[in-house]
């Protein structure tokens, strides 16, 4: 009996010791990463999750400053050529060495059919292997911020992709999947253990990682929990350790619980509305034979019908910053003197609609996610109510981002809500991705309403090449002024970050809303 008791005690102690060693963080997010393919969707949740498995040439530190990652150094060797020296001794999770061939392959993949990352590659003319650990990037024109562009573009294994039939990205628009949807082979600090879409995705620490992992977490469980109340209950009951986002109405409750805390801070993301300005007839409207959104007076009427202060107070509970620009503070090129919204004025909106030929308003469908941004569907409901007051009937279609993004990315929409965080923390990024005229090379890839002003295009290319900061910022201001005068989009606000974190977990909250597992620790 003593032997049995001693054995049982030993087993219990071993189990406890093993549990203590195998630190696990369980994350509950309102939405899932839609694929493990790092080139299939240019969306922060997906890039944040896959960025723990895959890595870029250039990384970001805790202050979002550039830092070496798979490249140890980079320099311009001519006005249009950047040379990147690659890190030696790095291996993919399957043991394959990382080389220049993987970089050349990844950029060709990211520029190819099905890729959602073309706005990162559209101004690259050629990627050339110099030797096994040196790569040259030739750009179509001088591109002084190229390293910043690369910080969210992840490198895949050429060998693994070829062996697994994943040489082309998963195309979410067409519903095409491949091995990269469910499996992953990166160089990052965590490996993908198991992928169960919309249920749970698990990760394990990469014991052979080339770099330093600051936290002590061994396992990460990532679970989508779409319902706000369920997500909060999971945190307070100890079922999960981190939730994102915290419903704004529950901030005080979590703070007072004694079990968890709420980390809040500014986010670099701007929430805005876009309108189809290209088609001669809207896909989803009762107006036939013409497109109301081609008329600036209609776009301005929509703008002035939106009570953004009311949305800030009632929907966002003060946790937003109304904006007149497509970028906010913290983004290079933001100019506070320009950040003046048109006044909320329903009477002026009615007059603009009447002058445009719609005295009784009209009907149009609006697409909106319900599990992507803070209070996204509630924002859309408030906008719909505002527009109803000026005679515009909104047929709101709110849906999970798993179906929402494939729909709007096909431009199968007339009126939509989107959020954007510039991955370079520079205004060139939204100008290139959201405001440039659309082409098949990646310019305007997320300009889903096809706003187009050639002068904005011209300025965007000049901004890309200009090295004098004062001249460059003056060009950014000019481009933003043209876009604002055109009412190219309807900017709403910058949302605030709110993460719920159990008291025994330490992590770093970044303003780009990425959540690196390597900074997480369990006490």
Short mmCIF file of C-alpha atoms in Angstrom, two decimals:
data_model
loop_
_atom_site.label_atom_id
_atom_site.label_comp_id
_atom_site.label_asym_id
_atom_site.label_seq_id
_atom_site.Cartn_x
_atom_site.Cartn_y
_atom_site.Cartn_z
CA UNK A 1 0.00 0.00 0.00
CA UNK A 2 2.84 2.40 0.81
CA UNK A 3 4.42 1.59 -2.53
CA UNK A 4 1.13 2.17 -4.31
CA UNK A 5 0.60 5.46 -2.44
CA UNK A 6 4.11 6.61 -3.31
CA UNK A 7 3.59 5.65 -6.94
CA UNK A 8 0.27 7.52 -7.07
CA UNK A 9 1.84 10.57 -5.45
CA UNK A 10 4.70 10.47 -7.93
CA UNK A 11 2.28 10.26 -10.86
CA UNK A 12 0.27 13.20 -9.56
CA UNK A 13 3.40 15.29 -9.03
CA UNK A 14 4.64 14.37 -12.49
CA UNK A 15 1.32 15.35 -13.99
CA UNK A 16 1.30 18.68 -12.16
CA UNK A 17 4.92 19.29 -13.11
CA UNK A 18 4.14 18.45 -16.75
CA UNK A 19 1.16 20.77 -16.72
CA UNK A 20 3.29 23.56 -15.28
CA UNK A 21 5.90 23.05 -17.97
CA UNK A 22 3.39 22.87 -20.79
CA UNK A 23 2.13 26.43 -20.40
CA UNK A 24 -0.97 26.90 -22.51
CA UNK A 25 -2.76 30.08 -23.54
CA UNK A 26 -6.31 29.76 -24.82
CA UNK A 27 -7.48 32.61 -27.04
CA UNK A 28 -11.12 33.34 -27.87
CA UNK A 29 -11.58 35.64 -30.85
CA UNK A 30 -14.84 36.83 -32.38
CA UNK A 31 -13.74 35.39 -35.73
CA UNK A 32 -11.48 32.71 -37.17
CA UNK A 33 -8.48 32.99 -39.44
CA UNK A 34 -10.11 31.87 -42.67
CA UNK A 35 -7.11 29.93 -43.95
CA UNK A 36 -3.58 28.96 -42.99
CA UNK A 37 -2.40 30.15 -46.42
CA UNK A 38 -0.49 33.39 -45.75
CA UNK A 39 -1.20 34.76 -49.24
CA UNK A 40 -4.92 34.03 -49.41
CA UNK A 41 -6.40 36.94 -47.44
CA UNK A 42 -4.89 40.33 -46.63
CA UNK A 43 -6.75 40.67 -43.34
CA UNK A 44 -5.30 41.43 -39.92
CA UNK A 45 -6.74 38.46 -38.03
CA UNK A 46 -5.43 36.02 -40.61
CA UNK A 47 -2.03 37.71 -40.90
CA UNK A 48 -1.76 37.93 -37.11
CA UNK A 49 -2.46 34.22 -36.66
CA UNK A 50 -0.37 32.95 -39.57
CA UNK A 51 2.42 35.37 -38.62
CA UNK A 52 3.21 33.12 -35.66
CA UNK A 53 3.96 30.24 -38.04
CA UNK A 54 5.35 32.07 -41.06
CA UNK A 55 7.81 34.95 -41.11
CA UNK A 56 8.63 37.92 -43.29
CA UNK A 57 11.99 39.24 -44.41
CA UNK A 58 11.54 42.27 -42.18
CA UNK A 59 9.77 42.10 -38.82
CA UNK A 60 8.33 44.45 -36.21
CA UNK A 61 9.34 44.75 -32.57
CA UNK A 62 7.14 45.58 -29.56
CA UNK A 63 7.14 49.25 -30.62
CA UNK A 64 6.29 48.38 -34.25
CA UNK A 65 9.74 49.48 -35.37
CA UNK A 66 11.37 47.57 -38.23
CA UNK A 67 13.67 44.76 -37.18
CA UNK A 68 15.58 42.03 -39.04
CA UNK A 69 13.69 38.77 -39.46
CA UNK A 70 14.46 36.31 -42.28
CA UNK A 71 16.67 39.03 -43.72
CA UNK A 72 19.55 40.25 -41.56
CA UNK A 73 20.14 43.43 -43.55
CA UNK A 74 18.96 45.35 -46.61
CA UNK A 75 20.18 48.27 -48.66
CA UNK A 76 19.56 50.07 -51.92
CA UNK A 77 22.28 49.31 -54.44
CA UNK A 78 20.67 51.52 -57.09
CA UNK A 79 17.58 53.78 -57.13
CA UNK A 80 15.39 50.83 -58.17
CA UNK A 81 17.21 47.83 -56.68
CA UNK A 82 17.17 46.68 -53.06
CA UNK A 83 19.49 43.89 -51.88
CA UNK A 84 18.40 41.70 -48.97
CA UNK A 85 20.93 39.50 -47.16
CA UNK A 86 19.14 36.42 -45.82
CA UNK A 87 19.65 34.75 -42.46
CA UNK A 88 21.79 31.60 -42.49
CA UNK A 89 20.92 28.47 -40.53
CA UNK A 90 17.14 28.93 -40.63
CA UNK A 91 15.01 25.84 -41.24
CA UNK A 92 11.37 25.39 -42.04
CA UNK A 93 9.34 23.32 -39.60
CA UNK A 94 9.87 20.19 -41.74
CA UNK A 95 13.64 20.62 -41.51
CA UNK A 96 14.16 22.03 -45.00
CA UNK A 97 16.77 24.85 -45.07
CA UNK A 98 15.54 28.36 -45.87
CA UNK A 99 17.23 29.85 -48.95
CA UNK A 100 16.84 32.52 -51.61
CA UNK A 101 14.83 30.07 -53.73
CA UNK A 102 12.03 30.24 -51.14
CA UNK A 103 11.99 34.05 -51.31
CA UNK A 104 11.84 34.14 -55.11
CA UNK A 105 9.10 31.49 -55.08
CA UNK A 106 7.04 33.24 -52.38
CA UNK A 107 6.99 36.58 -54.14
CA UNK A 108 6.00 34.95 -57.43
CA UNK A 109 3.24 33.10 -55.56
CA UNK A 110 2.07 36.29 -53.86
CA UNK A 111 1.89 38.09 -57.19
CA UNK A 112 0.01 35.26 -58.91
CA UNK A 113 -3.58 34.25 -59.50
CA UNK A 114 -5.66 33.88 -56.36
CA UNK A 115 -3.31 35.93 -54.20
CA UNK A 116 -4.78 38.57 -51.93
CA UNK A 117 -1.33 40.11 -51.43
CA UNK A 118 -0.84 41.68 -54.84
CA UNK A 119 -0.83 45.19 -53.40
CA UNK A 120 2.46 44.19 -51.71
CA UNK A 121 4.01 43.08 -54.99
CA UNK A 122 2.42 45.23 -57.72
CA UNK A 123 5.34 47.65 -57.95
CA UNK A 124 8.06 44.99 -57.99
CA UNK A 125 9.46 44.42 -61.48
CA UNK A 126 11.63 41.38 -60.72
CA UNK A 127 12.94 39.29 -57.82
CA UNK A 128 16.41 37.85 -58.51
CA UNK A 129 18.47 35.28 -56.65
CA UNK A 130 22.07 36.54 -56.31
CA UNK A 131 23.29 33.53 -54.33
CA UNK A 132 21.81 31.07 -51.85
CA UNK A 133 21.31 33.78 -49.23
CA UNK A 134 21.09 37.04 -51.18
CA UNK A 135 18.12 38.38 -53.13
CA UNK A 136 17.70 41.52 -55.22
CA UNK A 137 14.34 43.23 -55.66
CA UNK A 138 14.04 45.49 -58.69
CA UNK A 139 11.13 47.92 -58.49
CA UNK A 140 9.38 49.65 -61.36
CA UNK A 141 10.43 53.03 -59.93
CA UNK A 142 12.34 54.15 -56.84
CA UNK A 143 10.61 52.74 -53.76
CA UNK A 144 12.25 54.00 -50.54
CA UNK A 145 9.76 52.32 -48.18
CA UNK A 146 10.04 48.82 -49.69
CA UNK A 147 11.29 47.19 -46.45
CA UNK A 148 8.19 48.47 -44.62
CA UNK A 149 5.99 46.87 -47.29
CA UNK A 150 7.55 43.47 -46.62
CA UNK A 151 6.75 43.31 -42.89
CA UNK A 152 3.45 41.45 -43.43
CA UNK A 153 4.44 39.41 -46.49
CA UNK A 154 5.32 35.89 -45.36
CA UNK A 155 7.77 33.41 -46.89
CA UNK A 156 6.74 29.85 -47.75
CA UNK A 157 8.85 26.80 -48.53
CA UNK A 158 9.17 26.23 -52.28
CA UNK A 159 9.89 22.53 -51.75
CA UNK A 160 6.92 21.97 -49.40
CA UNK A 161 4.52 23.92 -51.63
CA UNK A 162 5.51 21.91 -54.68
CA UNK A 163 5.24 18.56 -52.88
CA UNK A 164 1.83 19.47 -51.42
CA UNK A 165 0.19 20.97 -54.50
CA UNK A 166 0.17 24.45 -52.96
CA UNK A 167 2.19 26.44 -55.47
CA UNK A 168 -0.77 28.79 -56.00
CA UNK A 169 -2.57 30.64 -53.19
CA UNK A 170 -5.93 29.53 -51.89
CA UNK A 171 -8.47 31.70 -53.73
CA UNK A 172 -11.19 32.61 -51.26
CA UNK A 173 -13.21 34.38 -53.95
CA UNK A 174 -13.63 31.18 -55.95
CA UNK A 175 -13.87 28.81 -52.99
CA UNK A 176 -10.68 27.03 -54.07
CA UNK A 177 -8.76 25.24 -51.30
CA UNK A 178 -5.47 23.33 -51.21
CA UNK A 179 -3.11 21.84 -48.62
CA UNK A 180 -2.02 25.32 -47.48
CA UNK A 181 -5.57 25.95 -46.27
CA UNK A 182 -5.24 23.42 -43.47
CA UNK A 183 -1.52 22.72 -43.05
CA UNK A 184 1.45 25.02 -42.65
CA UNK A 185 5.23 24.85 -42.86
CA UNK A 186 6.87 28.09 -41.87
CA UNK A 187 10.04 29.19 -40.12
CA UNK A 188 8.26 30.95 -37.25
CA UNK A 189 8.36 30.52 -33.47
CA UNK A 190 5.23 28.33 -33.44
CA UNK A 191 4.19 25.31 -35.48
CA UNK A 192 0.66 24.52 -36.54
CA UNK A 193 -0.44 21.39 -34.65
CA UNK A 194 -4.06 21.00 -35.74
CA UNK A 195 -6.50 23.03 -37.81
CA UNK A 196 -10.25 22.70 -37.30
CA UNK A 197 -11.83 25.61 -39.24
CA UNK A 198 -14.37 27.58 -37.20
CA UNK A 199 -13.82 25.23 -34.24
CA UNK A 200 -10.27 25.38 -32.91
CA UNK A 201 -6.72 25.78 -34.20
CA UNK A 202 -3.80 24.70 -32.02
CA UNK A 203 -0.15 25.67 -32.12
CA UNK A 204 2.97 24.41 -30.36
CA UNK A 205 6.24 26.18 -29.66
CA UNK A 206 8.97 25.57 -32.25
CA UNK A 207 11.85 24.13 -30.25
CA UNK A 208 14.22 24.60 -33.18
CA UNK A 209 13.40 28.27 -33.75
CA UNK A 210 16.37 30.33 -34.91
CA UNK A 211 15.49 33.37 -32.80
CA UNK A 212 14.57 34.28 -29.25
CA UNK A 213 11.09 33.51 -27.92
CA UNK A 214 10.60 35.93 -25.03
CA UNK A 215 7.54 34.28 -23.50
CA UNK A 216 7.22 30.88 -21.85
CA UNK A 217 4.10 29.66 -23.64
CA UNK A 218 4.35 26.17 -25.13
CA UNK A 219 0.84 25.64 -26.52
CA UNK A 220 -1.72 28.06 -27.94
CA UNK A 221 -5.36 27.19 -28.55
CA UNK A 222 -7.22 29.61 -30.81
CA UNK A 223 -11.00 29.33 -30.73
CA UNK A 224 -13.53 31.50 -32.59
CA UNK A 225 -16.34 32.60 -30.25
CA UNK A 226 -18.66 34.85 -32.21
CA UNK A 227 -21.21 35.58 -29.50
CA UNK A 228 -20.12 38.49 -27.29
CA UNK A 229 -21.75 37.19 -24.08
CA UNK A 230 -20.33 33.70 -24.59
CA UNK A 231 -16.86 35.10 -25.18
CA UNK A 232 -16.95 37.15 -21.96
CA UNK A 233 -18.37 34.23 -19.97
CA UNK A 234 -15.56 32.00 -21.26
CA UNK A 235 -12.96 34.47 -19.97
CA UNK A 236 -14.57 34.98 -16.57
CA UNK A 237 -15.09 31.24 -16.05
CA UNK A 238 -11.50 30.44 -16.95
CA UNK A 239 -12.32 28.51 -20.13
CA UNK A 240 -10.13 30.89 -22.12
CA UNK A 241 -7.30 33.19 -21.07
CA UNK A 242 -7.53 35.94 -23.68
CA UNK A 243 -10.49 37.36 -25.61
CA UNK A 244 -10.54 39.83 -28.46
CA UNK A 245 -12.39 42.09 -28.76
CA UNK A 246 -14.01 42.83 -25.41
CA UNK A 247 -17.58 44.03 -25.97
CA UNK A 248 -17.51 47.66 -24.92
CA UNK A 249 -20.44 47.22 -22.56
CA UNK A 250 -18.49 44.56 -20.62
CA UNK A 251 -15.25 46.46 -19.98
CA UNK A 252 -16.24 47.54 -16.44
CA UNK A 253 -17.58 44.08 -15.58
CA UNK A 254 -14.35 42.31 -16.56
CA UNK A 255 -12.24 44.92 -14.78
CA UNK A 256 -14.27 44.47 -11.58
CA UNK A 257 -14.17 40.67 -11.72
CA UNK A 258 -10.76 40.32 -10.10
CA UNK A 259 -10.08 37.45 -12.53
CA UNK A 260 -9.04 39.36 -15.62
CA UNK A 261 -8.18 42.82 -16.89
CA UNK A 262 -8.94 44.77 -20.04
CA UNK A 263 -6.09 46.14 -22.14
CA UNK A 264 -7.26 49.16 -24.11
CA UNK A 265 -5.38 51.35 -26.53
CA UNK A 266 -5.60 53.17 -29.84
CA UNK A 267 -5.71 51.10 -33.01
CA UNK A 268 -4.31 52.14 -36.36
CA UNK A 269 -7.38 50.77 -38.20
CA UNK A 270 -9.83 53.09 -39.96
CA UNK A 271 -13.42 51.92 -40.48
CA UNK A 272 -15.08 53.26 -43.63
CA UNK A 273 -17.87 52.72 -46.14
CA UNK A 274 -17.34 52.12 -49.84
CA UNK A 275 -19.69 52.51 -52.80
CA UNK A 276 -19.75 50.96 -56.27
CA UNK A 277 -18.80 53.90 -58.50
CA UNK A 278 -18.01 51.91 -61.64
CA UNK A 279 -21.04 49.96 -62.84
CA UNK A 280 -23.56 51.79 -65.00
CA UNK A 281 -26.29 50.14 -62.92
CA UNK A 282 -25.92 49.00 -59.33
CA UNK A 283 -26.23 45.28 -58.70
CA UNK A 284 -28.45 45.70 -55.67
CA UNK A 285 -30.72 48.75 -55.94
CA UNK A 286 -34.19 49.69 -57.14
CA UNK A 287 -32.65 52.37 -59.37
CA UNK A 288 -32.51 50.97 -62.89
CA UNK A 289 -30.52 52.21 -65.84
CA UNK A 290 -28.07 54.30 -63.84
CA UNK A 291 -25.80 54.28 -60.81
CA UNK A 292 -26.61 56.88 -58.13
CA UNK A 293 -23.14 56.56 -56.58
CA UNK A 294 -21.53 57.96 -59.72
CA UNK A 295 -23.02 61.30 -58.66
CA UNK A 296 -20.91 63.11 -56.06
CA UNK A 297 -24.07 64.71 -54.66
CA UNK A 298 -25.40 61.29 -53.69
CA UNK A 299 -22.11 60.27 -52.07
CA UNK A 300 -22.05 63.55 -50.14
CA UNK A 301 -25.68 63.07 -49.10
CA UNK A 302 -24.81 59.68 -47.61
CA UNK A 303 -21.82 61.25 -45.82
CA UNK A 304 -23.84 64.10 -44.31
CA UNK A 305 -26.71 61.80 -43.33
CA UNK A 306 -24.45 59.77 -41.00
CA UNK A 307 -24.49 60.88 -37.38
CA UNK A 308 -20.95 59.85 -36.52
CA UNK A 309 -21.05 61.46 -33.07
CA UNK A 310 -24.21 59.51 -32.29
CA UNK A 311 -22.47 56.30 -33.41
CA UNK A 312 -19.48 57.18 -31.24
CA UNK A 313 -21.67 57.72 -28.17
CA UNK A 314 -24.27 54.97 -28.47
CA UNK A 315 -22.72 52.20 -30.59
CA UNK A 316 -19.04 52.60 -29.69
CA UNK A 317 -19.58 53.84 -26.12
CA UNK A 318 -16.93 56.47 -26.64
CA UNK A 319 -14.29 53.96 -27.81
CA UNK A 320 -13.81 55.42 -31.27
CA UNK A 321 -12.33 58.50 -32.89
CA UNK A 322 -14.48 60.01 -35.67
CA UNK A 323 -12.36 60.74 -38.73
CA UNK A 324 -12.51 62.58 -42.03
CA UNK A 325 -9.48 60.74 -43.42
CA UNK A 326 -8.70 57.19 -44.49
CA UNK A 327 -5.78 57.14 -42.02
CA UNK A 328 -5.51 58.14 -38.38
CA UNK A 329 -2.86 59.27 -35.90
CA UNK A 330 0.20 57.05 -35.91
CA UNK A 331 0.24 56.70 -39.70
CA UNK A 332 2.88 58.71 -41.56
CA UNK A 333 1.11 61.37 -43.62
CA UNK A 334 -1.79 61.89 -41.20
CA UNK A 335 -2.50 65.62 -41.06
CA UNK A 336 -4.70 66.82 -38.22
CA UNK A 337 -5.53 70.05 -40.09
CA UNK A 338 -7.30 67.97 -42.75
CA UNK A 339 -9.21 65.82 -40.30
CA UNK A 340 -12.44 67.84 -40.43
CA UNK A 341 -15.59 65.95 -41.30
CA UNK A 342 -18.40 67.39 -43.34
CA UNK A 343 -21.17 68.39 -40.90
CA UNK A 344 -23.92 65.97 -40.01
CA UNK A 345 -26.91 67.61 -41.72
CA UNK A 346 -29.93 65.47 -42.74
CA UNK A 347 -31.64 68.45 -44.37
CA UNK A 348 -28.62 69.15 -46.54
CA UNK A 349 -28.50 65.42 -47.39
CA UNK A 350 -32.16 65.47 -48.50
CA UNK A 351 -31.51 68.49 -50.70
CA UNK A 352 -28.46 66.87 -52.28
CA UNK A 353 -30.49 63.75 -53.06
CA UNK A 354 -33.29 65.84 -54.56
CA UNK A 355 -30.82 67.84 -56.65
CA UNK A 356 -29.37 64.55 -57.91
CA UNK A 357 -32.81 63.38 -59.01
CA UNK A 358 -33.81 61.30 -55.98
CA UNK A 359 -36.30 63.49 -54.04
CA UNK A 360 -37.81 60.38 -52.47
CA UNK A 361 -34.49 58.64 -51.96
CA UNK A 362 -33.89 55.13 -53.26
CA UNK A 363 -33.22 51.57 -52.12
CA UNK A 364 -29.83 49.85 -51.96
CA UNK A 365 -28.32 46.81 -50.25
CA UNK A 366 -25.46 47.18 -47.79
CA UNK A 367 -22.95 44.42 -47.00
CA UNK A 368 -21.48 44.21 -43.54
CA UNK A 369 -19.56 41.65 -41.44
CA UNK A 370 -20.88 40.77 -38.01
CA UNK A 371 -17.74 39.23 -36.51
CA UNK A 372 -14.79 41.22 -37.79
CA UNK A 373 -14.64 44.77 -36.39
CA UNK A 374 -15.76 46.25 -33.09
CA UNK A 375 -19.58 46.42 -33.19
CA UNK A 376 -19.49 46.16 -36.98
CA UNK A 377 -23.09 45.08 -37.58
CA UNK A 378 -24.33 47.60 -35.01
CA UNK A 379 -22.51 50.36 -36.89
CA UNK A 380 -24.20 49.27 -40.10
CA UNK A 381 -27.60 49.22 -38.40
CA UNK A 382 -27.02 52.77 -37.15
CA UNK A 383 -25.96 53.93 -40.62
CA UNK A 384 -29.07 52.31 -42.11
CA UNK A 385 -31.26 54.12 -39.56
CA UNK A 386 -29.52 57.44 -40.35
CA UNK A 387 -30.05 56.98 -44.09
CA UNK A 388 -33.70 56.04 -43.58
CA UNK A 389 -34.26 59.53 -42.19
CA UNK A 390 -33.28 61.05 -45.53
CA UNK A 391 -35.35 58.60 -47.58
CA UNK A 392 -32.76 55.94 -48.40
CA UNK A 393 -33.88 52.41 -47.63
CA UNK A 394 -30.96 50.14 -46.75
CA UNK A 395 -31.36 46.39 -47.15
CA UNK A 396 -28.75 45.32 -44.64
CA UNK A 397 -26.96 42.02 -45.24
CA UNK A 398 -24.80 41.29 -42.19
CA UNK A 399 -22.93 37.97 -42.21
CA UNK A 400 -19.90 36.16 -40.85
CA UNK A 401 -16.61 37.24 -42.36
CA UNK A 402 -16.16 33.71 -43.74
CA UNK A 403 -18.81 34.48 -46.38
CA UNK A 404 -18.58 38.28 -46.27
CA UNK A 405 -15.01 38.67 -47.51
CA UNK A 406 -15.26 36.27 -50.47
CA UNK A 407 -18.40 38.15 -51.57
CA UNK A 408 -17.10 41.71 -51.40
CA UNK A 409 -13.63 40.79 -52.66
CA UNK A 410 -15.35 39.65 -55.85
CA UNK A 411 -16.85 43.16 -55.93
CA UNK A 412 -20.28 41.53 -55.63
CA UNK A 413 -21.54 44.53 -53.68
CA UNK A 414 -23.05 47.99 -54.08
CA UNK A 415 -22.36 49.45 -50.64
CA UNK A 416 -20.10 47.93 -47.97
CA UNK A 417 -18.21 48.44 -44.70
CA UNK A 418 -14.49 47.73 -44.42
CA UNK A 419 -11.65 48.38 -41.99
CA UNK A 420 -8.03 49.04 -42.95
CA UNK A 421 -4.76 49.12 -41.03
CA UNK A 422 -1.82 50.26 -43.20
CA UNK A 423 0.72 47.46 -42.82
CA UNK A 424 3.56 49.89 -43.57
CA UNK A 425 2.23 52.51 -41.11
CA UNK A 426 2.51 54.90 -44.04
CA UNK A 427 -0.17 56.64 -46.13
CA UNK A 428 1.17 55.17 -49.36
CA UNK A 429 -0.34 51.84 -48.34
CA UNK A 430 -4.03 52.91 -48.33
CA UNK A 431 -3.46 55.15 -51.34
CA UNK A 432 -2.12 52.16 -53.28
CA UNK A 433 -4.57 49.54 -52.00
CA UNK A 434 -7.79 51.53 -51.43
CA UNK A 435 -7.68 54.64 -53.60
CA UNK A 436 -5.73 53.89 -56.77
CA UNK A 437 -7.61 53.04 -59.94
CA UNK A 438 -7.99 49.28 -60.15
CA UNK A 439 -5.70 47.29 -62.44
CA UNK A 440 -4.87 43.59 -62.79
CA UNK A 441 -1.41 43.98 -61.21
CA UNK A 442 -2.63 44.71 -57.68
CA UNK A 443 -3.12 48.48 -57.67
CA UNK A 444 -6.42 49.32 -55.99
CA UNK A 445 -6.84 45.67 -54.99
CA UNK A 446 -9.13 46.64 -52.10
CA UNK A 447 -10.70 49.60 -53.88
CA UNK A 448 -13.84 47.48 -54.06
CA UNK A 449 -16.08 50.29 -55.31
CA UNK A 450 -13.57 51.18 -58.08
CA UNK A 451 -13.16 54.86 -57.15
CA UNK A 452 -10.81 56.31 -59.75
CA UNK A 453 -9.06 59.66 -60.14
CA UNK A 454 -5.95 59.64 -62.37
CA UNK A 455 -4.45 62.53 -60.39
CA UNK A 456 -4.54 60.41 -57.21
CA UNK A 457 -2.81 57.62 -59.15
CA UNK A 458 -0.14 60.00 -60.38
CA UNK A 459 0.48 61.35 -56.87
CA UNK A 460 0.58 57.84 -55.37
CA UNK A 461 3.41 56.85 -57.72
CA UNK A 462 5.27 60.09 -56.94
CA UNK A 463 4.80 59.49 -53.19
CA UNK A 464 6.21 56.00 -53.65
CA UNK A 465 9.41 57.35 -55.19
CA UNK A 466 9.94 60.58 -53.24
CA UNK A 467 12.67 60.51 -50.57
CA UNK A 468 12.29 64.10 -49.32
CA UNK A 469 9.87 63.77 -46.39
CA UNK A 470 8.47 67.31 -46.60
CA UNK A 471 7.77 67.00 -50.33
CA UNK A 472 6.35 63.54 -49.82
CA UNK A 473 3.96 64.63 -47.07
CA UNK A 474 2.83 67.56 -49.20
CA UNK A 475 1.96 65.08 -51.97
CA UNK A 476 0.09 62.86 -49.50
CA UNK A 477 -1.90 65.88 -48.36
CA UNK A 478 -2.73 66.75 -51.96
CA UNK A 479 -3.86 63.19 -52.75
CA UNK A 480 -6.02 63.03 -49.61
CA UNK A 481 -7.53 66.43 -50.46
CA UNK A 482 -8.54 65.24 -53.93
CA UNK A 483 -10.01 62.03 -52.54
CA UNK A 484 -11.94 63.91 -49.85
CA UNK A 485 -13.25 66.44 -52.38
CA UNK A 486 -14.41 63.55 -54.57
CA UNK A 487 -16.10 61.86 -51.56
CA UNK A 488 -14.26 58.77 -52.77
CA UNK A 489 -15.16 56.82 -49.64
CA UNK A 490 -17.10 57.56 -46.45
CA UNK A 491 -14.62 57.46 -43.54
CA UNK A 492 -16.22 56.74 -40.16
CA UNK A 493 -13.77 56.31 -37.30
CA UNK A 494 -10.68 54.68 -35.87
CA UNK A 495 -11.80 51.99 -33.42
CA UNK A 496 -10.07 51.35 -30.10
CA UNK A 497 -8.48 48.06 -29.07
CA UNK A 498 -9.95 46.14 -26.14
CA UNK A 499 -8.51 42.76 -25.14
CA UNK A 500 -9.58 40.77 -22.09
CA UNK A 501 -6.64 39.01 -20.42
CA UNK A 502 -6.60 36.63 -17.45
CA UNK A 503 -4.53 37.91 -14.54
CA UNK A 504 -1.95 35.12 -14.87
CA UNK A 505 -1.17 35.91 -18.53
CA UNK A 506 1.24 38.54 -19.80
CA UNK A 507 1.29 39.67 -23.42
CA UNK A 508 1.96 42.71 -25.61
CA UNK A 509 -0.85 44.70 -27.20
CA UNK A 510 0.22 46.22 -30.50
CA UNK A 511 -1.58 49.10 -32.20
CA UNK A 512 -1.89 47.07 -35.42
CA UNK A 513 -3.97 44.47 -33.49
CA UNK A 514 -1.51 41.65 -34.17
CA UNK A 515 -1.06 39.16 -31.30
CA UNK A 516 2.41 37.54 -31.37
CA UNK A 517 2.47 34.34 -29.33
CA UNK A 518 6.22 34.73 -28.73
CA UNK A 519 5.59 37.60 -26.32
CA UNK A 520 3.10 35.63 -24.18
CA UNK A 521 3.84 34.22 -20.74
CA UNK A 522 1.82 32.35 -18.14
CA UNK A 523 2.63 32.92 -14.46
#
